[in-house]
mmCIF file of C-alpha atoms in Angstrom:
data_model
loop_
_atom_site.group_PDB
_atom_site.id
_atom_site.type_symbol
_atom_site.label_atom_id
_atom_site.label_comp_id
_atom_site.label_asym_id
_atom_site.label_seq_id
_atom_site.Cartn_x
_atom_site.Cartn_y
_atom_site.Cartn_z
ATOM 1 C CA UNK U 5 0.000 0.000 0.000
ATOM 2 C CA UNK U 6 1.521 3.299 -1.131
ATOM 3 C CA UNK U 7 0.143 5.151 1.893
ATOM 4 C CA UNK U 8 2.340 3.052 4.168
ATOM 5 C CA UNK U 9 5.216 5.438 3.413
ATOM 6 C CA UNK U 10 3.573 7.875 5.810
ATOM 7 C CA UNK U 11 3.679 5.396 8.680
ATOM 8 C CA UNK U 12 7.288 6.454 9.387
ATOM 9 C CA UNK U 13 5.722 9.519 11.024
ATOM 10 C CA UNK U 14 3.972 7.407 13.664
ATOM 11 C CA UNK U 15 7.026 6.268 15.710
ATOM 12 C CA UNK U 16 8.678 9.670 15.271
ATOM 13 C CA UNK U 17 5.582 11.484 16.553
ATOM 14 C CA UNK U 18 5.194 9.006 19.413
ATOM 15 C CA UNK U 19 8.821 9.548 20.430
ATOM 16 C CA UNK U 20 8.414 13.330 20.242
ATOM 17 C CA UNK U 21 5.255 13.169 22.344
ATOM 18 C CA UNK U 22 6.836 11.000 25.013
ATOM 19 C CA UNK U 23 9.990 13.101 25.040
ATOM 20 C CA UNK U 24 7.989 16.313 25.312
ATOM 21 C CA UNK U 25 6.017 15.060 28.299
ATOM 22 C CA UNK U 26 9.282 14.095 29.980
ATOM 23 C CA UNK U 27 11.498 17.068 29.055
ATOM 24 C CA UNK U 28 9.226 20.114 28.863
ATOM 25 C CA UNK U 29 8.831 22.009 32.148
ATOM 26 C CA UNK U 30 5.452 21.760 33.828
ATOM 27 C CA UNK U 31 3.389 24.642 35.153
ATOM 28 C CA UNK U 32 0.604 24.971 37.668
ATOM 29 C CA UNK U 33 -0.559 28.265 36.188
ATOM 30 C CA UNK U 34 -3.878 28.132 34.369
ATOM 31 C CA UNK U 35 -5.519 30.788 32.254
ATOM 32 C CA UNK U 36 -9.218 31.544 32.314
ATOM 33 C CA UNK U 37 -9.172 32.085 28.555
ATOM 34 C CA UNK U 38 -10.697 29.370 26.417
ATOM 35 C CA UNK U 39 -10.143 28.524 22.767
ATOM 36 C CA UNK U 40 -13.026 29.731 20.622
ATOM 37 C CA UNK U 41 -14.116 26.431 19.066
ATOM 38 C CA UNK U 42 -16.492 28.194 16.669
ATOM 39 C CA UNK U 43 -13.515 30.063 15.179
ATOM 40 C CA UNK U 44 -11.621 26.783 14.886
ATOM 41 C CA UNK U 45 -14.467 25.173 12.932
ATOM 42 C CA UNK U 46 -14.967 28.231 10.703
ATOM 43 C CA UNK U 47 -11.258 28.487 9.832
ATOM 44 C CA UNK U 48 -10.928 24.763 9.079
ATOM 45 C CA UNK U 49 -14.057 24.750 6.922
ATOM 46 C CA UNK U 50 -12.893 27.850 5.026
ATOM 47 C CA UNK U 51 -9.520 26.324 4.189
ATOM 48 C CA UNK U 52 -10.936 22.903 3.291
ATOM 49 C CA UNK U 53 -13.630 24.286 0.991
ATOM 50 C CA UNK U 54 -11.257 26.645 -0.803
ATOM 51 C CA UNK U 55 -8.527 24.028 -1.234
ATOM 52 C CA UNK U 56 -11.037 21.393 -2.396
ATOM 53 C CA UNK U 57 -12.439 23.714 -5.049
ATOM 54 C CA UNK U 58 -9.016 24.744 -6.333
ATOM 55 C CA UNK U 59 -7.707 21.175 -6.430
ATOM 56 C CA UNK U 60 -10.736 19.813 -8.252
ATOM 57 C CA UNK U 61 -10.699 22.627 -10.820
ATOM 58 C CA UNK U 62 -7.015 21.909 -11.452
ATOM 59 C CA UNK U 63 -7.771 18.194 -11.828
ATOM 60 C CA UNK U 64 -11.236 18.058 -13.424
ATOM 61 C CA UNK U 65 -11.640 21.484 -15.009
ATOM 62 C CA UNK U 66 -14.010 24.318 -14.172
ATOM 63 C CA UNK U 67 -17.318 23.392 -12.567
ATOM 64 C CA UNK U 68 -19.965 25.493 -10.864
ATOM 65 C CA UNK U 69 -19.855 23.167 -7.865
ATOM 66 C CA UNK U 70 -16.118 23.694 -7.394
ATOM 67 C CA UNK U 71 -16.457 27.447 -7.933
ATOM 68 C CA UNK U 72 -19.171 27.564 -5.272
ATOM 69 C CA UNK U 73 -16.883 25.618 -2.944
ATOM 70 C CA UNK U 74 -14.175 28.267 -3.367
ATOM 71 C CA UNK U 75 -16.736 31.037 -2.875
ATOM 72 C CA UNK U 76 -18.010 29.410 0.304
ATOM 73 C CA UNK U 77 -14.435 29.168 1.590
ATOM 74 C CA UNK U 78 -13.909 32.881 0.940
ATOM 75 C CA UNK U 79 -17.181 33.792 2.683
ATOM 76 C CA UNK U 80 -16.254 31.687 5.720
ATOM 77 C CA UNK U 81 -12.799 33.280 5.727
ATOM 78 C CA UNK U 82 -14.385 36.737 5.829
ATOM 79 C CA UNK U 83 -16.686 35.576 8.642
ATOM 80 C CA UNK U 84 -13.666 34.264 10.541
ATOM 81 C CA UNK U 85 -11.873 37.629 10.286
ATOM 82 C CA UNK U 86 -15.032 39.491 11.318
ATOM 83 C CA UNK U 87 -15.468 37.213 14.333
ATOM 84 C CA UNK U 88 -11.851 37.703 15.440
ATOM 85 C CA UNK U 89 -12.425 41.456 15.608
ATOM 86 C CA UNK U 90 -15.500 41.079 17.810
ATOM 87 C CA UNK U 91 -14.741 38.419 20.423
ATOM 88 C CA UNK U 92 -12.727 39.046 23.605
ATOM 89 C CA UNK U 93 -10.361 36.089 23.161
ATOM 90 C CA UNK U 94 -9.772 35.714 19.409
ATOM 91 C CA UNK U 95 -8.153 32.649 17.926
ATOM 92 C CA UNK U 96 -6.021 35.040 15.846
ATOM 93 C CA UNK U 97 -5.304 38.487 17.276
ATOM 94 C CA UNK U 98 -5.505 40.711 14.192
ATOM 95 C CA UNK U 99 -3.910 43.599 16.093
ATOM 96 C CA UNK U 100 -0.606 41.745 15.756
ATOM 97 C CA UNK U 101 -0.510 42.739 12.094
ATOM 98 C CA UNK U 102 -0.117 46.349 13.165
ATOM 99 C CA UNK U 103 3.499 45.347 13.878
ATOM 100 C CA UNK U 104 5.465 46.200 10.736
ATOM 101 C CA UNK U 105 7.954 43.340 10.936
ATOM 102 C CA UNK U 106 5.125 40.823 11.327
ATOM 103 C CA UNK U 107 3.400 42.190 8.220
ATOM 104 C CA UNK U 108 6.632 41.892 6.256
ATOM 105 C CA UNK U 109 7.272 38.355 7.457
ATOM 106 C CA UNK U 110 3.717 37.338 6.579
ATOM 107 C CA UNK U 111 4.197 38.647 3.040
ATOM 108 C CA UNK U 112 7.497 36.772 2.855
ATOM 109 C CA UNK U 113 5.898 33.484 3.922
ATOM 110 C CA UNK U 114 3.026 33.871 1.446
ATOM 111 C CA UNK U 115 5.365 34.628 -1.458
ATOM 112 C CA UNK U 116 7.965 32.006 -0.546
ATOM 113 C CA UNK U 117 5.322 29.277 -0.328
ATOM 114 C CA UNK U 118 5.004 28.821 -4.114
ATOM 115 C CA UNK U 119 8.799 28.777 -4.414
ATOM 116 C CA UNK U 120 9.116 25.943 -1.899
ATOM 117 C CA UNK U 121 6.261 24.087 -3.595
ATOM 118 C CA UNK U 122 8.075 24.364 -6.924
ATOM 119 C CA UNK U 123 11.278 22.939 -5.477
ATOM 120 C CA UNK U 124 9.581 20.239 -3.402
ATOM 121 C CA UNK U 125 7.121 18.978 -5.985
ATOM 122 C CA UNK U 126 7.738 20.208 -9.527
ATOM 123 C CA UNK U 127 11.523 19.996 -9.494
ATOM 124 C CA UNK U 128 11.576 16.588 -7.800
ATOM 125 C CA UNK U 129 9.095 15.204 -10.339
ATOM 126 C CA UNK U 130 11.183 16.709 -13.132
ATOM 127 C CA UNK U 131 14.300 14.943 -11.858
ATOM 128 C CA UNK U 132 12.467 11.617 -11.585
ATOM 129 C CA UNK U 133 10.255 11.633 -14.681
ATOM 130 C CA UNK U 134 12.287 13.721 -17.141
ATOM 131 C CA UNK U 135 15.883 13.213 -16.062
ATOM 132 C CA UNK U 136 15.334 9.610 -14.954
ATOM 133 C CA UNK U 137 16.924 9.963 -11.499
ATOM 134 C CA UNK U 138 16.118 6.900 -9.390
ATOM 135 C CA UNK U 139 14.141 7.253 -6.179
ATOM 136 C CA UNK U 140 17.093 6.105 -4.068
ATOM 137 C CA UNK U 141 19.502 8.554 -5.696
ATOM 138 C CA UNK U 142 17.015 11.391 -5.338
ATOM 139 C CA UNK U 143 16.551 10.521 -1.672
ATOM 140 C CA UNK U 144 20.311 10.796 -1.137
ATOM 141 C CA UNK U 145 20.392 14.114 -3.016
ATOM 142 C CA UNK U 146 17.642 15.516 -0.795
ATOM 143 C CA UNK U 147 19.593 14.787 2.383
ATOM 144 C CA UNK U 148 21.901 17.705 1.543
ATOM 145 C CA UNK U 149 19.123 20.373 1.578
ATOM 146 C CA UNK U 150 17.768 18.810 4.781
ATOM 147 C CA UNK U 151 21.142 19.053 6.518
ATOM 148 C CA UNK U 152 21.585 22.609 5.214
ATOM 149 C CA UNK U 153 18.211 23.596 6.688
ATOM 150 C CA UNK U 154 19.150 22.167 10.088
ATOM 151 C CA UNK U 155 22.519 23.954 10.088
ATOM 152 C CA UNK U 156 21.039 27.280 9.002
ATOM 153 C CA UNK U 157 18.315 27.069 11.642
ATOM 154 C CA UNK U 158 20.877 26.281 14.349
ATOM 155 C CA UNK U 159 23.157 29.138 13.249
ATOM 156 C CA UNK U 160 20.417 31.776 13.077
ATOM 157 C CA UNK U 161 20.312 32.675 16.824
ATOM 158 C CA UNK U 162 24.101 33.117 16.903
ATOM 159 C CA UNK U 163 24.033 35.251 13.755
ATOM 160 C CA UNK U 164 21.252 37.504 15.084
ATOM 161 C CA UNK U 165 23.295 38.112 18.235
ATOM 162 C CA UNK U 166 26.271 39.191 16.145
ATOM 163 C CA UNK U 167 24.406 41.068 13.386
ATOM 164 C CA UNK U 168 21.066 42.847 13.182
ATOM 165 C CA UNK U 169 18.071 40.678 12.218
ATOM 166 C CA UNK U 170 17.612 42.800 9.091
ATOM 167 C CA UNK U 171 21.162 41.996 7.961
ATOM 168 C CA UNK U 172 20.710 38.285 8.608
ATOM 169 C CA UNK U 173 17.367 38.238 6.770
ATOM 170 C CA UNK U 174 18.723 40.133 3.781
ATOM 171 C CA UNK U 175 21.759 37.850 3.520
ATOM 172 C CA UNK U 176 19.606 34.741 3.901
ATOM 173 C CA UNK U 177 17.100 35.762 1.244
ATOM 174 C CA UNK U 178 19.955 36.763 -1.059
ATOM 175 C CA UNK U 179 21.448 33.303 -0.573
ATOM 176 C CA UNK U 180 18.094 31.752 -1.443
ATOM 177 C CA UNK U 181 17.913 33.805 -4.627
ATOM 178 C CA UNK U 182 21.453 32.670 -5.538
ATOM 179 C CA UNK U 183 20.376 29.050 -5.101
ATOM 180 C CA UNK U 184 17.385 29.684 -7.369
ATOM 181 C CA UNK U 185 19.724 31.031 -10.046
ATOM 182 C CA UNK U 186 21.806 27.844 -9.769
ATOM 183 C CA UNK U 187 18.661 25.717 -10.231
ATOM 184 C CA UNK U 188 17.594 27.781 -13.255
ATOM 185 C CA UNK U 189 21.080 27.354 -14.717
ATOM 186 C CA UNK U 190 20.775 23.584 -14.273
ATOM 187 C CA UNK U 191 17.379 23.643 -15.979
ATOM 188 C CA UNK U 192 18.347 25.736 -18.985
ATOM 189 C CA UNK U 193 22.122 25.707 -19.529
ATOM 190 C CA UNK U 194 23.977 22.881 -17.813
ATOM 191 C CA UNK U 195 21.599 20.084 -16.760
ATOM 192 C CA UNK U 196 23.866 18.283 -14.317
ATOM 193 C CA UNK U 197 22.326 16.440 -11.363
ATOM 194 C CA UNK U 198 25.062 17.745 -9.073
ATOM 195 C CA UNK U 199 24.138 21.315 -10.005
ATOM 196 C CA UNK U 200 20.501 20.669 -9.075
ATOM 197 C CA UNK U 201 21.664 19.313 -5.713
ATOM 198 C CA UNK U 202 23.847 22.376 -5.093
ATOM 199 C CA UNK U 203 21.054 24.780 -6.008
ATOM 200 C CA UNK U 204 18.493 23.045 -3.799
ATOM 201 C CA UNK U 205 20.964 22.982 -0.907
ATOM 202 C CA UNK U 206 21.761 26.692 -1.242
ATOM 203 C CA UNK U 207 18.038 27.562 -1.410
ATOM 204 C CA UNK U 208 17.345 25.501 1.708
ATOM 205 C CA UNK U 209 20.252 27.081 3.576
ATOM 206 C CA UNK U 210 19.182 30.599 2.594
ATOM 207 C CA UNK U 211 15.480 30.315 3.349
ATOM 208 C CA UNK U 212 15.703 28.515 6.697
ATOM 209 C CA UNK U 213 16.782 31.537 8.828
ATOM 210 C CA UNK U 214 13.619 33.381 7.831
ATOM 211 C CA UNK U 215 11.530 30.399 8.820
#
């Protein structure tokens, strides 16, 4: 069964859960605030309806049913935002977006999402289906970007103590752009597998500090 590949997450999650219960500090403090379950349901329904409509249109073509699904998701999203402005304990405090750096980071995450999707899905399928890279070889290639992401994440706190966050962010995003140029070069000029691996690793290293 192809879905069995996801079972590797089960022991990892179980280990993380057990380790968290053992290692994380406990607290006797309790808040009187409660999660607004209505907001939870509205937000989940909005995302699911919108994603379902978009996916089915991409797969099956335009249909009024799928368009209505997207429209319903948008309406629920607007209701969610309206509700967050009115309740005392919102699920998402919209006042946070008055902070300039948070607005900028939100824009960064939204724009970088398609870039990561392209690398994670389109480029990997290209290497397998067009270039004929075996699954095992591709798995080994992808360990390099994974290691780069871990290293960059671990280095970020030290770098922000030595340099301003703006400098670190600018350098990191610039590194990510450089990696993208390497990938584009591999796609159009010099289609070497090693060059793809280098580009993906540089992108992963550059984008991780922002994350």
